[in-house]
CSV table of C-alpha atoms in Angstrom, one decimal:
chain,number,residue,atom,x,y,z
A,246,MET,CA,55.6,218.0,240.8
A,247,ASP,CA,57.4,215.2,239.6
A,248,ILE,CA,57.1,213.7,235.6
A,249,ARG,CA,57.5,210.6,234.2
A,250,ILE,CA,57.9,210.6,230.3
A,251,GLY,CA,58.3,207.2,228.4
A,252,ILE,CA,60.2,206.7,225.1
A,253,PHE,CA,59.4,204.1,222.4
A,254,ASN,CA,61.6,201.3,222.1
A,255,SER,CA,63.4,202.4,225.3
A,256,PRO,CA,63.7,200.5,228.3
A,257,ARG,CA,63.9,203.3,230.6
A,258,GLU,CA,61.9,206.6,231.6
A,259,ILE,CA,62.7,210.1,231.7
A,260,GLY,CA,61.9,211.2,235.6
A,261,PHE,CA,62.5,214.8,237.4
A,262,GLU,CA,60.7,217.3,239.3
A,263,THR,CA,59.7,220.8,238.1
A,264,SER,CA,58.2,223.5,239.7
A,265,GLN,CA,56.2,224.1,236.8
A,266,PRO,CA,52.2,224.4,237.5
A,267,ALA,CA,50.6,221.4,236.4
A,268,ASN,CA,48.3,222.8,234.3
A,269,GLU,CA,51.3,224.9,232.1
A,270,VAL,CA,52.7,221.5,231.6
A,271,GLU,CA,49.6,219.9,230.5
A,272,GLU,CA,49.5,222.7,228.1
A,273,THR,CA,53.4,222.2,226.8
A,274,VAL,CA,52.3,218.5,226.3
A,275,ALA,CA,49.2,219.2,224.9
A,276,ALA,CA,51.0,221.5,221.8
A,277,ALA,CA,53.9,219.6,221.5
A,278,LEU,CA,51.6,216.6,220.8
A,279,ALA,CA,49.0,218.6,218.3
A,280,GLY,CA,52.5,219.0,216.1
A,281,GLN,CA,53.0,222.6,216.7
A,282,THR,CA,56.6,222.3,217.3
A,283,GLY,CA,57.5,218.6,216.6
A,284,TYR,CA,59.2,217.9,220.1
A,285,LEU,CA,58.5,218.2,224.1
A,286,LYS,CA,60.6,220.6,225.9
A,287,LEU,CA,60.4,220.7,229.9
A,288,SER,CA,63.1,221.5,232.3
A,289,ASP,CA,63.5,220.8,235.9
A,290,SER,CA,63.7,222.3,239.4
A,291,LYS,CA,67.5,222.3,238.6
A,292,GLY,CA,67.8,224.1,235.2
A,293,LYS,CA,68.3,221.0,233.3
A,294,VAL,CA,66.2,221.2,230.2
A,295,TYR,CA,64.7,217.7,228.2
A,296,ILE,CA,63.9,217.8,224.9
A,297,VAL,CA,62.1,214.9,223.5
A,298,PRO,CA,61.0,214.0,219.9
A,299,THR,CA,56.8,213.9,219.8
A,300,VAL,CA,57.3,210.9,217.3
A,301,GLY,CA,59.4,209.0,220.1
A,302,LEU,CA,56.4,209.7,223.0
A,303,ALA,CA,55.1,207.1,224.5
A,304,TYR,CA,53.3,208.8,227.7
A,305,VAL,CA,53.7,211.3,230.0
A,306,GLU,CA,52.5,210.8,233.7
A,307,LEU,CA,52.0,214.2,235.6
A,308,GLY,CA,52.4,213.5,239.6
A,309,SER,CA,51.4,215.2,242.3
A,310,GLU,CA,52.1,218.9,243.4
A,311,GLU,CA,52.6,218.1,246.9
A,312,SER,CA,56.2,217.5,248.2
A,313,ARG,CA,57.3,214.7,249.7
A,314,ARG,CA,57.4,214.9,253.9
A,315,VAL,CA,60.7,213.6,255.0
A,316,GLY,CA,61.8,212.3,257.9
A,317,PHE,CA,59.8,211.1,261.1
A,318,VAL,CA,55.9,211.9,261.4
A,319,ALA,CA,54.5,212.5,264.9
């Protein structure tokens, strides 16, 4: 699934792919925004960990869980 995270006062966004299901990511984001942790912590499919303080969180966009097709489709 593709995830894009926007950060206040930053012209760029964080974008990565994760193998976590959409409902798990949504629960993690909701818990972070509810103030339970103070930060959002997600990991990508390559093992990198992203930690973003919820104070600077502008938006979190969850993409589709379908994988992209590569090559020519007949």
